[in-house]
């Protein structure tokens, strides 16, 4: 049975019109520079920034008062100048399979609006996967994806991307102090071992913030997740794919979903700009590509659209020479969709053809369908502000 938890167990972390910037999401250099605002002498700024980095990202503290190796008067000045908050939780839903979905409310933007995003945690026996968002809404309009029906509201900041990981660690008690007190992992799975940028949004259209956020998440003296445990999923923003490999360096997943330009144009309209041939060439040139760092190709199974044996054979030919894994994803329905999930026999036939060609092609077990937390089902109610309204707000500012 699905459980809905209204997590109003603490007052909101954000104070209306609070002018204090958050330290979450700052690079090490930016954090050191920020120490000057708190009156730290220039020669001590890097040292103090290192201490604060440890407390925020390794210990997971939520107040400056907990930073016990920093002088009390400096802690007070830091509290006057900065915050270290996470997004607020609007609701937490727990699926009958243990999947958790959070609706998160972000800090006020420059106009005071507080937008919302969704995030999902999937506990399994051998891993705990956190699916995070990179945009409010989405730049793209993939027709089979629920998020694609919500227009882009804005990009998430590095603060808001990292804050999702930290908030999830809070909820599953995955900080060192929590684990020391209770070494047993969460019920039904592992602590957070993997992060996937597969939630709301197209990560490569928010490149700089995603890059800064992943730098923090992978820092060995902080959250310390391996880049091989992080997967960035793109619908095929071809010019940014080589740059992502060189500068972000995570694992790569491609939302492919079609084996001809005709089909993919319909499912992933971005294909009209960057067709399959260009996309796969960018994959072949992905920095660091090897059998140890295979690209994952995501392929949603849509009844009568892309699920024939001919599609499977074309898929194998398209990916020839690319170290790859193929994730076959049973379509997860959402209200108003015109698509249906392929029959199970059809999916098995498709998988068998791909397997015989030598590709690992697991069929992804749908998780969290009952709470709309499965792949392609995320969406928030945040709306893009109309140009006329934005001008009126600017005029009154």
mmCIF file of C-alpha atoms in Angstrom:
data_model
loop_
_atom_site.group_PDB
_atom_site.id
_atom_site.type_symbol
_atom_site.label_atom_id
_atom_site.label_comp_id
_atom_site.label_asym_id
_atom_site.label_seq_id
_atom_site.Cartn_x
_atom_site.Cartn_y
_atom_site.Cartn_z
ATOM 1 C CA UNK A 1 0.000 0.000 0.000
ATOM 2 C CA UNK A 2 1.293 3.448 -0.930
ATOM 3 C CA UNK A 3 2.187 5.713 1.964
ATOM 4 C CA UNK A 4 1.974 9.496 1.727
ATOM 5 C CA UNK A 5 3.910 11.382 4.361
ATOM 6 C CA UNK A 6 3.257 15.091 4.836
ATOM 7 C CA UNK A 7 6.645 16.066 6.180
ATOM 8 C CA UNK A 8 5.644 19.164 8.115
ATOM 9 C CA UNK A 9 7.804 18.064 11.006
ATOM 10 C CA UNK A 10 9.997 21.167 11.084
ATOM 11 C CA UNK A 11 9.484 24.816 10.124
ATOM 12 C CA UNK A 12 10.573 25.779 6.595
ATOM 13 C CA UNK A 13 14.307 26.277 6.290
ATOM 14 C CA UNK A 14 13.954 29.431 4.229
ATOM 15 C CA UNK A 15 12.983 32.763 5.774
ATOM 16 C CA UNK A 16 11.010 35.012 3.389
ATOM 17 C CA UNK A 17 13.261 37.667 1.826
ATOM 18 C CA UNK A 18 16.301 36.278 3.661
ATOM 19 C CA UNK A 19 19.259 38.094 2.046
ATOM 20 C CA UNK A 20 21.823 35.561 3.238
ATOM 21 C CA UNK A 21 23.365 33.443 0.452
ATOM 22 C CA UNK A 22 23.751 29.701 0.888
ATOM 23 C CA UNK A 23 27.197 28.134 1.112
ATOM 24 C CA UNK A 24 25.861 24.925 -0.447
ATOM 25 C CA UNK A 25 26.930 24.654 -4.079
ATOM 26 C CA UNK A 26 29.921 26.995 -3.858
ATOM 27 C CA UNK A 27 33.171 25.669 -5.280
ATOM 28 C CA UNK A 28 36.159 25.517 -2.930
ATOM 29 C CA UNK A 29 37.524 28.767 -4.355
ATOM 30 C CA UNK A 30 34.167 30.521 -4.025
ATOM 31 C CA UNK A 31 33.806 29.267 -0.457
ATOM 32 C CA UNK A 32 37.235 30.631 0.435
ATOM 33 C CA UNK A 33 36.330 34.003 -1.106
ATOM 34 C CA UNK A 34 33.057 34.016 0.860
ATOM 35 C CA UNK A 35 34.996 33.853 4.123
ATOM 36 C CA UNK A 36 36.001 37.475 3.611
ATOM 37 C CA UNK A 37 32.355 38.474 4.025
ATOM 38 C CA UNK A 38 32.461 36.966 7.506
ATOM 39 C CA UNK A 39 35.590 38.924 8.393
ATOM 40 C CA UNK A 40 38.089 36.053 8.067
ATOM 41 C CA UNK A 41 41.634 37.273 7.403
ATOM 42 C CA UNK A 42 42.845 36.498 3.884
ATOM 43 C CA UNK A 43 45.611 34.163 5.056
ATOM 44 C CA UNK A 44 43.092 32.040 6.989
ATOM 45 C CA UNK A 45 40.342 31.835 4.374
ATOM 46 C CA UNK A 46 41.377 28.592 2.690
ATOM 47 C CA UNK A 47 41.876 26.873 6.029
ATOM 48 C CA UNK A 48 38.466 27.999 7.297
ATOM 49 C CA UNK A 49 36.842 27.059 4.009
ATOM 50 C CA UNK A 50 38.348 23.571 4.332
ATOM 51 C CA UNK A 51 36.901 23.188 7.821
ATOM 52 C CA UNK A 52 33.456 24.324 6.713
ATOM 53 C CA UNK A 53 33.619 22.092 3.621
ATOM 54 C CA UNK A 54 34.232 19.093 5.888
ATOM 55 C CA UNK A 55 31.337 19.949 8.205
ATOM 56 C CA UNK A 56 28.870 20.633 5.400
ATOM 57 C CA UNK A 57 29.668 17.867 2.936
ATOM 58 C CA UNK A 58 31.285 15.131 5.033
ATOM 59 C CA UNK A 59 29.400 15.439 8.321
ATOM 60 C CA UNK A 60 26.191 16.856 6.858
ATOM 61 C CA UNK A 61 25.577 19.468 9.557
ATOM 62 C CA UNK A 62 22.679 21.883 9.118
ATOM 63 C CA UNK A 63 23.805 24.705 11.413
ATOM 64 C CA UNK A 64 27.029 26.590 12.115
ATOM 65 C CA UNK A 65 26.583 25.875 15.818
ATOM 66 C CA UNK A 66 27.549 22.236 15.144
ATOM 67 C CA UNK A 67 30.988 23.211 13.770
ATOM 68 C CA UNK A 68 32.764 22.669 17.070
ATOM 69 C CA UNK A 69 36.357 23.260 15.894
ATOM 70 C CA UNK A 70 35.526 26.810 14.802
ATOM 71 C CA UNK A 71 35.560 29.661 17.333
ATOM 72 C CA UNK A 72 32.140 30.642 18.659
ATOM 73 C CA UNK A 73 32.375 34.263 17.523
ATOM 74 C CA UNK A 74 33.213 33.190 13.960
ATOM 75 C CA UNK A 75 30.315 30.712 13.962
ATOM 76 C CA UNK A 76 28.048 33.583 14.971
ATOM 77 C CA UNK A 77 29.362 35.792 12.146
ATOM 78 C CA UNK A 78 28.922 32.966 9.668
ATOM 79 C CA UNK A 79 25.338 32.509 10.803
ATOM 80 C CA UNK A 80 24.701 36.218 10.325
ATOM 81 C CA UNK A 81 26.044 36.155 6.764
ATOM 82 C CA UNK A 82 25.146 32.720 5.319
ATOM 83 C CA UNK A 83 22.778 29.761 5.372
ATOM 84 C CA UNK A 84 23.454 26.067 4.732
ATOM 85 C CA UNK A 85 19.886 24.989 4.027
ATOM 86 C CA UNK A 86 18.395 22.254 1.876
ATOM 87 C CA UNK A 87 15.226 22.387 -0.197
ATOM 88 C CA UNK A 88 12.027 22.092 1.849
ATOM 89 C CA UNK A 89 10.053 18.869 1.560
ATOM 90 C CA UNK A 90 6.438 19.414 0.528
ATOM 91 C CA UNK A 91 5.519 15.730 0.473
ATOM 92 C CA UNK A 92 7.279 12.399 0.747
ATOM 93 C CA UNK A 93 5.638 9.368 -0.821
ATOM 94 C CA UNK A 94 6.716 5.781 -0.215
ATOM 95 C CA UNK A 95 5.773 3.188 -2.819
ATOM 96 C CA UNK A 96 4.720 -0.342 -2.017
ATOM 97 C CA UNK A 97 8.119 -1.428 -3.443
ATOM 98 C CA UNK A 98 10.085 0.887 -1.105
ATOM 99 C CA UNK A 99 10.755 3.627 -3.663
ATOM 100 C CA UNK A 100 10.534 7.125 -2.185
ATOM 101 C CA UNK A 101 9.536 10.266 -4.063
ATOM 102 C CA UNK A 102 9.965 13.761 -2.685
ATOM 103 C CA UNK A 103 8.312 16.926 -3.913
ATOM 104 C CA UNK A 104 10.772 19.663 -3.017
ATOM 105 C CA UNK A 105 10.205 23.400 -2.700
ATOM 106 C CA UNK A 106 13.220 25.495 -3.611
ATOM 107 C CA UNK A 107 14.463 28.744 -2.075
ATOM 108 C CA UNK A 108 12.816 31.923 -3.388
ATOM 109 C CA UNK A 109 14.213 33.118 -6.707
ATOM 110 C CA UNK A 110 15.024 36.763 -7.465
ATOM 111 C CA UNK A 111 11.297 37.509 -7.759
ATOM 112 C CA UNK A 112 10.313 35.646 -4.617
ATOM 113 C CA UNK A 113 8.796 32.643 -6.428
ATOM 114 C CA UNK A 114 9.404 29.236 -4.866
ATOM 115 C CA UNK A 115 9.412 26.569 -7.548
ATOM 116 C CA UNK A 116 9.167 22.815 -7.057
ATOM 117 C CA UNK A 117 10.950 19.740 -8.398
ATOM 118 C CA UNK A 118 10.682 16.010 -7.782
ATOM 119 C CA UNK A 119 13.384 13.545 -6.771
ATOM 120 C CA UNK A 120 13.311 9.752 -6.371
ATOM 121 C CA UNK A 121 15.271 7.263 -4.242
ATOM 122 C CA UNK A 122 15.257 3.583 -5.291
ATOM 123 C CA UNK A 123 16.578 1.147 -2.660
ATOM 124 C CA UNK A 124 17.744 -2.261 -3.904
ATOM 125 C CA UNK A 125 19.693 -5.108 -2.344
ATOM 126 C CA UNK A 126 22.990 -4.180 -3.997
ATOM 127 C CA UNK A 127 22.631 -0.395 -4.368
ATOM 128 C CA UNK A 128 20.658 2.701 -3.496
ATOM 129 C CA UNK A 129 20.038 4.958 -6.485
ATOM 130 C CA UNK A 130 19.078 8.611 -6.203
ATOM 131 C CA UNK A 131 17.466 10.189 -9.261
ATOM 132 C CA UNK A 132 17.903 13.962 -9.157
ATOM 133 C CA UNK A 133 16.617 16.868 -11.265
ATOM 134 C CA UNK A 134 18.596 19.549 -13.104
ATOM 135 C CA UNK A 135 15.783 21.874 -14.247
ATOM 136 C CA UNK A 136 12.327 22.955 -13.116
ATOM 137 C CA UNK A 137 10.344 21.547 -16.016
ATOM 138 C CA UNK A 138 12.310 20.646 -19.125
ATOM 139 C CA UNK A 139 13.833 22.335 -22.150
ATOM 140 C CA UNK A 140 12.696 19.437 -24.333
ATOM 141 C CA UNK A 141 9.309 18.035 -25.325
ATOM 142 C CA UNK A 142 9.800 14.277 -25.582
ATOM 143 C CA UNK A 143 6.291 13.043 -26.299
ATOM 144 C CA UNK A 144 6.398 9.889 -24.143
ATOM 145 C CA UNK A 145 7.711 11.723 -21.052
ATOM 146 C CA UNK A 146 5.457 13.345 -18.451
ATOM 147 C CA UNK A 147 8.117 15.929 -17.567
ATOM 148 C CA UNK A 148 8.161 16.955 -21.234
ATOM 149 C CA UNK A 149 4.597 18.238 -20.898
ATOM 150 C CA UNK A 150 5.837 20.888 -18.434
ATOM 151 C CA UNK A 151 7.573 23.828 -20.083
ATOM 152 C CA UNK A 152 10.970 24.866 -18.786
ATOM 153 C CA UNK A 153 10.580 27.205 -15.808
ATOM 154 C CA UNK A 154 14.289 27.659 -15.058
ATOM 155 C CA UNK A 155 17.594 25.909 -14.537
ATOM 156 C CA UNK A 156 18.501 24.662 -11.088
ATOM 157 C CA UNK A 157 21.542 26.214 -9.446
ATOM 158 C CA UNK A 158 24.499 24.152 -8.248
ATOM 159 C CA UNK A 159 23.156 24.829 -4.739
ATOM 160 C CA UNK A 160 19.807 23.249 -5.619
ATOM 161 C CA UNK A 161 21.341 20.235 -7.350
ATOM 162 C CA UNK A 162 23.742 19.438 -4.496
ATOM 163 C CA UNK A 163 20.978 20.209 -1.995
ATOM 164 C CA UNK A 164 18.917 17.337 -3.366
ATOM 165 C CA UNK A 165 21.691 14.843 -2.615
ATOM 166 C CA UNK A 166 22.152 16.279 0.880
ATOM 167 C CA UNK A 167 18.447 16.273 1.668
ATOM 168 C CA UNK A 168 18.176 12.634 0.561
ATOM 169 C CA UNK A 169 21.104 11.742 2.816
ATOM 170 C CA UNK A 170 19.278 13.450 5.667
ATOM 171 C CA UNK A 171 16.131 11.385 5.049
ATOM 172 C CA UNK A 172 17.796 7.972 4.721
ATOM 173 C CA UNK A 173 20.294 8.800 7.516
ATOM 174 C CA UNK A 174 23.348 8.380 5.310
ATOM 175 C CA UNK A 175 25.818 10.728 7.025
ATOM 176 C CA UNK A 176 28.820 9.290 8.947
ATOM 177 C CA UNK A 177 27.333 10.169 12.330
ATOM 178 C CA UNK A 178 24.063 8.456 11.428
ATOM 179 C CA UNK A 179 25.832 5.328 10.211
ATOM 180 C CA UNK A 180 28.000 5.178 13.341
ATOM 181 C CA UNK A 181 24.865 5.321 15.480
ATOM 182 C CA UNK A 182 22.936 2.815 13.348
ATOM 183 C CA UNK A 183 25.111 0.780 10.951
ATOM 184 C CA UNK A 184 22.124 -1.053 9.430
ATOM 185 C CA UNK A 185 21.147 0.309 6.004
ATOM 186 C CA UNK A 186 17.628 1.577 5.281
ATOM 187 C CA UNK A 187 14.858 -0.978 5.125
ATOM 188 C CA UNK A 188 14.779 -2.699 1.750
ATOM 189 C CA UNK A 189 18.123 -1.585 0.378
ATOM 190 C CA UNK A 190 21.438 0.222 0.578
ATOM 191 C CA UNK A 191 22.468 3.708 1.470
ATOM 192 C CA UNK A 192 22.876 6.125 -1.448
ATOM 193 C CA UNK A 193 25.538 4.516 -3.627
ATOM 194 C CA UNK A 194 24.586 5.893 -7.050
ATOM 195 C CA UNK A 195 23.276 9.182 -8.409
ATOM 196 C CA UNK A 196 21.589 9.574 -11.785
ATOM 197 C CA UNK A 197 20.781 12.874 -13.470
ATOM 198 C CA UNK A 198 17.600 11.407 -14.910
ATOM 199 C CA UNK A 199 14.967 13.402 -13.063
ATOM 200 C CA UNK A 200 13.345 16.551 -14.376
ATOM 201 C CA UNK A 201 15.251 18.435 -17.058
ATOM 202 C CA UNK A 202 18.033 18.072 -19.634
ATOM 203 C CA UNK A 203 21.369 18.252 -17.736
ATOM 204 C CA UNK A 204 23.415 19.361 -20.748
ATOM 205 C CA UNK A 205 21.256 22.465 -21.140
ATOM 206 C CA UNK A 206 22.325 23.418 -17.603
ATOM 207 C CA UNK A 207 25.952 22.475 -18.112
ATOM 208 C CA UNK A 208 27.850 24.828 -15.809
ATOM 209 C CA UNK A 209 25.624 24.295 -12.770
ATOM 210 C CA UNK A 210 25.637 20.525 -13.264
ATOM 211 C CA UNK A 211 29.422 20.565 -13.628
ATOM 212 C CA UNK A 212 29.929 22.560 -10.410
ATOM 213 C CA UNK A 213 27.455 20.373 -8.539
ATOM 214 C CA UNK A 214 29.119 17.120 -9.620
ATOM 215 C CA UNK A 215 32.523 18.542 -8.645
ATOM 216 C CA UNK A 216 31.179 18.876 -5.110
ATOM 217 C CA UNK A 217 29.388 15.519 -5.050
ATOM 218 C CA UNK A 218 32.552 13.684 -6.174
ATOM 219 C CA UNK A 219 35.008 15.572 -3.932
ATOM 220 C CA UNK A 220 36.940 13.008 -1.881
ATOM 221 C CA UNK A 221 36.806 15.146 1.260
ATOM 222 C CA UNK A 222 33.066 15.657 1.098
ATOM 223 C CA UNK A 223 30.125 13.667 -0.273
ATOM 224 C CA UNK A 224 32.734 11.530 -2.019
ATOM 225 C CA UNK A 225 30.762 9.603 -4.644
ATOM 226 C CA UNK A 226 32.866 8.098 -7.437
ATOM 227 C CA UNK A 227 32.301 9.548 -10.907
ATOM 228 C CA UNK A 228 31.691 5.960 -12.032
ATOM 229 C CA UNK A 229 28.745 5.886 -9.636
ATOM 230 C CA UNK A 230 27.156 8.941 -11.259
ATOM 231 C CA UNK A 231 25.317 8.786 -14.572
ATOM 232 C CA UNK A 232 24.341 11.814 -16.628
ATOM 233 C CA UNK A 233 21.428 11.140 -18.964
ATOM 234 C CA UNK A 234 20.935 13.277 -22.067
ATOM 235 C CA UNK A 235 18.390 13.250 -24.863
ATOM 236 C CA UNK A 236 21.210 13.990 -27.266
ATOM 237 C CA UNK A 237 22.619 17.519 -26.984
ATOM 238 C CA UNK A 238 25.409 16.563 -29.375
ATOM 239 C CA UNK A 239 27.757 19.595 -29.040
ATOM 240 C CA UNK A 240 27.930 19.215 -25.250
ATOM 241 C CA UNK A 241 28.581 15.445 -25.127
ATOM 242 C CA UNK A 242 32.391 15.584 -25.683
ATOM 243 C CA UNK A 243 32.610 18.493 -23.249
ATOM 244 C CA UNK A 244 30.655 16.505 -20.652
ATOM 245 C CA UNK A 245 33.139 13.646 -20.912
ATOM 246 C CA UNK A 246 36.140 15.953 -20.627
ATOM 247 C CA UNK A 247 34.882 18.328 -17.922
ATOM 248 C CA UNK A 248 32.302 16.396 -15.881
ATOM 249 C CA UNK A 249 33.644 12.878 -16.412
ATOM 250 C CA UNK A 250 30.677 10.875 -15.180
ATOM 251 C CA UNK A 251 29.118 7.864 -16.849
ATOM 252 C CA UNK A 252 26.899 8.722 -19.811
ATOM 253 C CA UNK A 253 23.395 7.563 -20.696
ATOM 254 C CA UNK A 254 21.644 8.382 -23.963
ATOM 255 C CA UNK A 255 17.849 8.516 -24.217
ATOM 256 C CA UNK A 256 17.679 6.883 -27.644
ATOM 257 C CA UNK A 257 14.193 5.295 -27.913
ATOM 258 C CA UNK A 258 14.142 5.036 -31.701
ATOM 259 C CA UNK A 259 16.185 3.357 -34.441
ATOM 260 C CA UNK A 260 15.211 5.621 -37.345
ATOM 261 C CA UNK A 261 15.153 9.394 -37.570
ATOM 262 C CA UNK A 262 11.465 9.223 -38.470
ATOM 263 C CA UNK A 263 10.553 7.451 -35.228
ATOM 264 C CA UNK A 264 12.979 9.400 -33.065
ATOM 265 C CA UNK A 265 11.828 12.739 -34.483
ATOM 266 C CA UNK A 266 8.376 11.858 -33.179
ATOM 267 C CA UNK A 267 9.504 10.654 -29.761
ATOM 268 C CA UNK A 268 12.464 12.986 -29.124
ATOM 269 C CA UNK A 269 11.990 16.176 -31.196
ATOM 270 C CA UNK A 270 15.588 17.216 -30.440
ATOM 271 C CA UNK A 271 16.513 14.558 -33.019
ATOM 272 C CA UNK A 272 15.444 16.982 -35.771
ATOM 273 C CA UNK A 273 18.386 19.168 -34.744
ATOM 274 C CA UNK A 274 20.843 16.393 -33.899
ATOM 275 C CA UNK A 275 19.885 13.223 -35.845
ATOM 276 C CA UNK A 276 20.882 9.705 -34.882
ATOM 277 C CA UNK A 277 24.040 9.598 -37.035
ATOM 278 C CA UNK A 278 25.471 12.740 -35.386
ATOM 279 C CA UNK A 279 24.456 11.555 -31.930
ATOM 280 C CA UNK A 280 26.143 8.173 -32.262
ATOM 281 C CA UNK A 281 29.312 9.748 -33.676
ATOM 282 C CA UNK A 282 29.487 11.949 -30.584
ATOM 283 C CA UNK A 283 29.120 8.800 -28.478
ATOM 284 C CA UNK A 284 31.979 7.096 -30.334
ATOM 285 C CA UNK A 285 34.140 10.136 -29.564
ATOM 286 C CA UNK A 286 33.156 10.318 -25.887
ATOM 287 C CA UNK A 287 36.326 10.904 -23.803
ATOM 288 C CA UNK A 288 37.337 7.835 -21.809
ATOM 289 C CA UNK A 289 34.949 5.471 -23.605
ATOM 290 C CA UNK A 290 35.952 1.847 -22.987
ATOM 291 C CA UNK A 291 34.493 -1.487 -21.950
ATOM 292 C CA UNK A 292 34.936 -0.338 -18.362
ATOM 293 C CA UNK A 293 33.134 2.938 -19.097
ATOM 294 C CA UNK A 294 30.336 1.856 -21.384
ATOM 295 C CA UNK A 295 27.599 4.187 -22.522
ATOM 296 C CA UNK A 296 24.101 3.198 -21.463
ATOM 297 C CA UNK A 297 21.442 3.539 -24.140
ATOM 298 C CA UNK A 298 17.962 3.947 -22.711
ATOM 299 C CA UNK A 299 15.157 2.556 -24.823
ATOM 300 C CA UNK A 300 11.556 2.918 -23.682
ATOM 301 C CA UNK A 301 9.324 0.147 -25.027
ATOM 302 C CA UNK A 302 6.256 1.624 -26.734
ATOM 303 C CA UNK A 303 3.608 -0.692 -28.117
ATOM 304 C CA UNK A 304 3.504 -0.658 -31.903
ATOM 305 C CA UNK A 305 5.937 2.265 -32.149
ATOM 306 C CA UNK A 306 9.515 1.070 -31.633
ATOM 307 C CA UNK A 307 9.278 -2.518 -30.367
ATOM 308 C CA UNK A 308 9.426 -4.758 -33.453
ATOM 309 C CA UNK A 309 12.152 -7.351 -34.139
ATOM 310 C CA UNK A 310 13.245 -5.093 -37.023
ATOM 311 C CA UNK A 311 13.755 -2.253 -34.522
ATOM 312 C CA UNK A 312 15.889 -4.549 -32.345
ATOM 313 C CA UNK A 313 18.052 -5.560 -35.308
ATOM 314 C CA UNK A 314 18.498 -1.921 -36.393
ATOM 315 C CA UNK A 315 19.453 -1.003 -32.828
ATOM 316 C CA UNK A 316 22.218 -3.607 -32.810
ATOM 317 C CA UNK A 317 23.596 -2.315 -36.127
ATOM 318 C CA UNK A 318 23.464 1.310 -34.994
ATOM 319 C CA UNK A 319 25.513 0.627 -31.866
ATOM 320 C CA UNK A 320 28.154 -1.528 -33.559
ATOM 321 C CA UNK A 321 31.592 -0.608 -32.246
ATOM 322 C CA UNK A 322 30.336 1.386 -29.257
ATOM 323 C CA UNK A 323 31.042 -0.155 -25.821
ATOM 324 C CA UNK A 324 27.450 -0.095 -24.641
ATOM 325 C CA UNK A 325 24.737 -1.407 -22.399
ATOM 326 C CA UNK A 326 21.097 -1.176 -23.460
ATOM 327 C CA UNK A 327 18.449 -0.518 -20.831
ATOM 328 C CA UNK A 328 15.021 -1.622 -22.029
ATOM 329 C CA UNK A 329 12.420 0.397 -20.123
ATOM 330 C CA UNK A 330 8.785 -0.698 -20.042
ATOM 331 C CA UNK A 331 6.769 2.458 -20.690
ATOM 332 C CA UNK A 332 5.404 3.994 -17.491
ATOM 333 C CA UNK A 333 1.961 5.506 -18.174
ATOM 334 C CA UNK A 334 0.820 8.926 -17.007
ATOM 335 C CA UNK A 335 -2.498 10.808 -17.260
ATOM 336 C CA UNK A 336 -3.270 11.926 -20.797
ATOM 337 C CA UNK A 337 -0.590 9.917 -22.580
ATOM 338 C CA UNK A 338 -1.352 8.445 -25.997
ATOM 339 C CA UNK A 339 1.216 5.650 -25.602
ATOM 340 C CA UNK A 340 0.961 2.113 -24.223
ATOM 341 C CA UNK A 341 3.627 -0.201 -22.850
ATOM 342 C CA UNK A 342 4.748 -3.025 -25.134
ATOM 343 C CA UNK A 343 3.442 -6.498 -24.305
ATOM 344 C CA UNK A 344 5.803 -8.556 -22.172
ATOM 345 C CA UNK A 345 6.330 -11.189 -24.883
ATOM 346 C CA UNK A 346 7.317 -8.404 -27.293
ATOM 347 C CA UNK A 347 9.811 -6.998 -24.801
ATOM 348 C CA UNK A 348 11.341 -10.449 -24.238
ATOM 349 C CA UNK A 349 11.714 -11.032 -27.979
ATOM 350 C CA UNK A 350 13.366 -7.637 -28.390
ATOM 351 C CA UNK A 351 15.738 -8.325 -25.479
ATOM 352 C CA UNK A 352 16.684 -11.733 -26.850
ATOM 353 C CA UNK A 353 17.754 -10.238 -30.203
ATOM 354 C CA UNK A 354 19.881 -7.618 -28.461
ATOM 355 C CA UNK A 355 21.381 -10.175 -26.072
ATOM 356 C CA UNK A 356 22.307 -12.520 -28.911
ATOM 357 C CA UNK A 357 24.260 -9.654 -30.479
ATOM 358 C CA UNK A 358 26.430 -9.497 -27.348
ATOM 359 C CA UNK A 359 24.924 -6.506 -25.585
ATOM 360 C CA UNK A 360 23.849 -6.546 -21.977
ATOM 361 C CA UNK A 361 20.195 -5.547 -22.219
ATOM 362 C CA UNK A 362 18.481 -5.730 -18.851
ATOM 363 C CA UNK A 363 14.785 -4.961 -18.769
ATOM 364 C CA UNK A 364 14.418 -2.286 -16.114
ATOM 365 C CA UNK A 365 11.867 -3.338 -13.519
ATOM 366 C CA UNK A 366 9.388 -0.480 -13.109
ATOM 367 C CA UNK A 367 9.773 1.025 -9.646
ATOM 368 C CA UNK A 368 7.433 3.468 -7.939
ATOM 369 C CA UNK A 369 4.706 3.419 -10.597
ATOM 370 C CA UNK A 370 1.992 3.643 -7.946
ATOM 371 C CA UNK A 371 3.318 7.027 -6.789
ATOM 372 C CA UNK A 372 4.240 8.334 -10.274
ATOM 373 C CA UNK A 373 7.936 7.974 -9.419
ATOM 374 C CA UNK A 374 8.976 5.714 -12.298
ATOM 375 C CA UNK A 375 11.087 6.735 -15.282
ATOM 376 C CA UNK A 376 9.375 9.461 -17.310
ATOM 377 C CA UNK A 377 6.654 10.189 -14.738
ATOM 378 C CA UNK A 378 8.089 13.167 -12.823
ATOM 379 C CA UNK A 379 6.476 16.592 -13.016
ATOM 380 C CA UNK A 380 5.804 19.555 -10.719
ATOM 381 C CA UNK A 381 3.127 22.232 -10.762
ATOM 382 C CA UNK A 382 5.594 25.123 -11.176
ATOM 383 C CA UNK A 383 4.617 27.275 -14.125
ATOM 384 C CA UNK A 384 6.757 29.334 -16.446
ATOM 385 C CA UNK A 385 6.088 33.020 -15.882
ATOM 386 C CA UNK A 386 4.648 34.839 -18.896
ATOM 387 C CA UNK A 387 6.762 37.563 -20.511
ATOM 388 C CA UNK A 388 4.080 40.194 -19.744
ATOM 389 C CA UNK A 389 4.055 39.207 -16.045
ATOM 390 C CA UNK A 390 7.863 39.233 -15.895
ATOM 391 C CA UNK A 391 7.978 42.755 -17.342
ATOM 392 C CA UNK A 392 5.380 43.935 -14.827
ATOM 393 C CA UNK A 393 7.414 42.461 -11.968
ATOM 394 C CA UNK A 394 10.589 44.061 -13.255
ATOM 395 C CA UNK A 395 8.843 47.430 -13.531
ATOM 396 C CA UNK A 396 7.688 47.198 -9.925
ATOM 397 C CA UNK A 397 11.050 46.033 -8.595
#
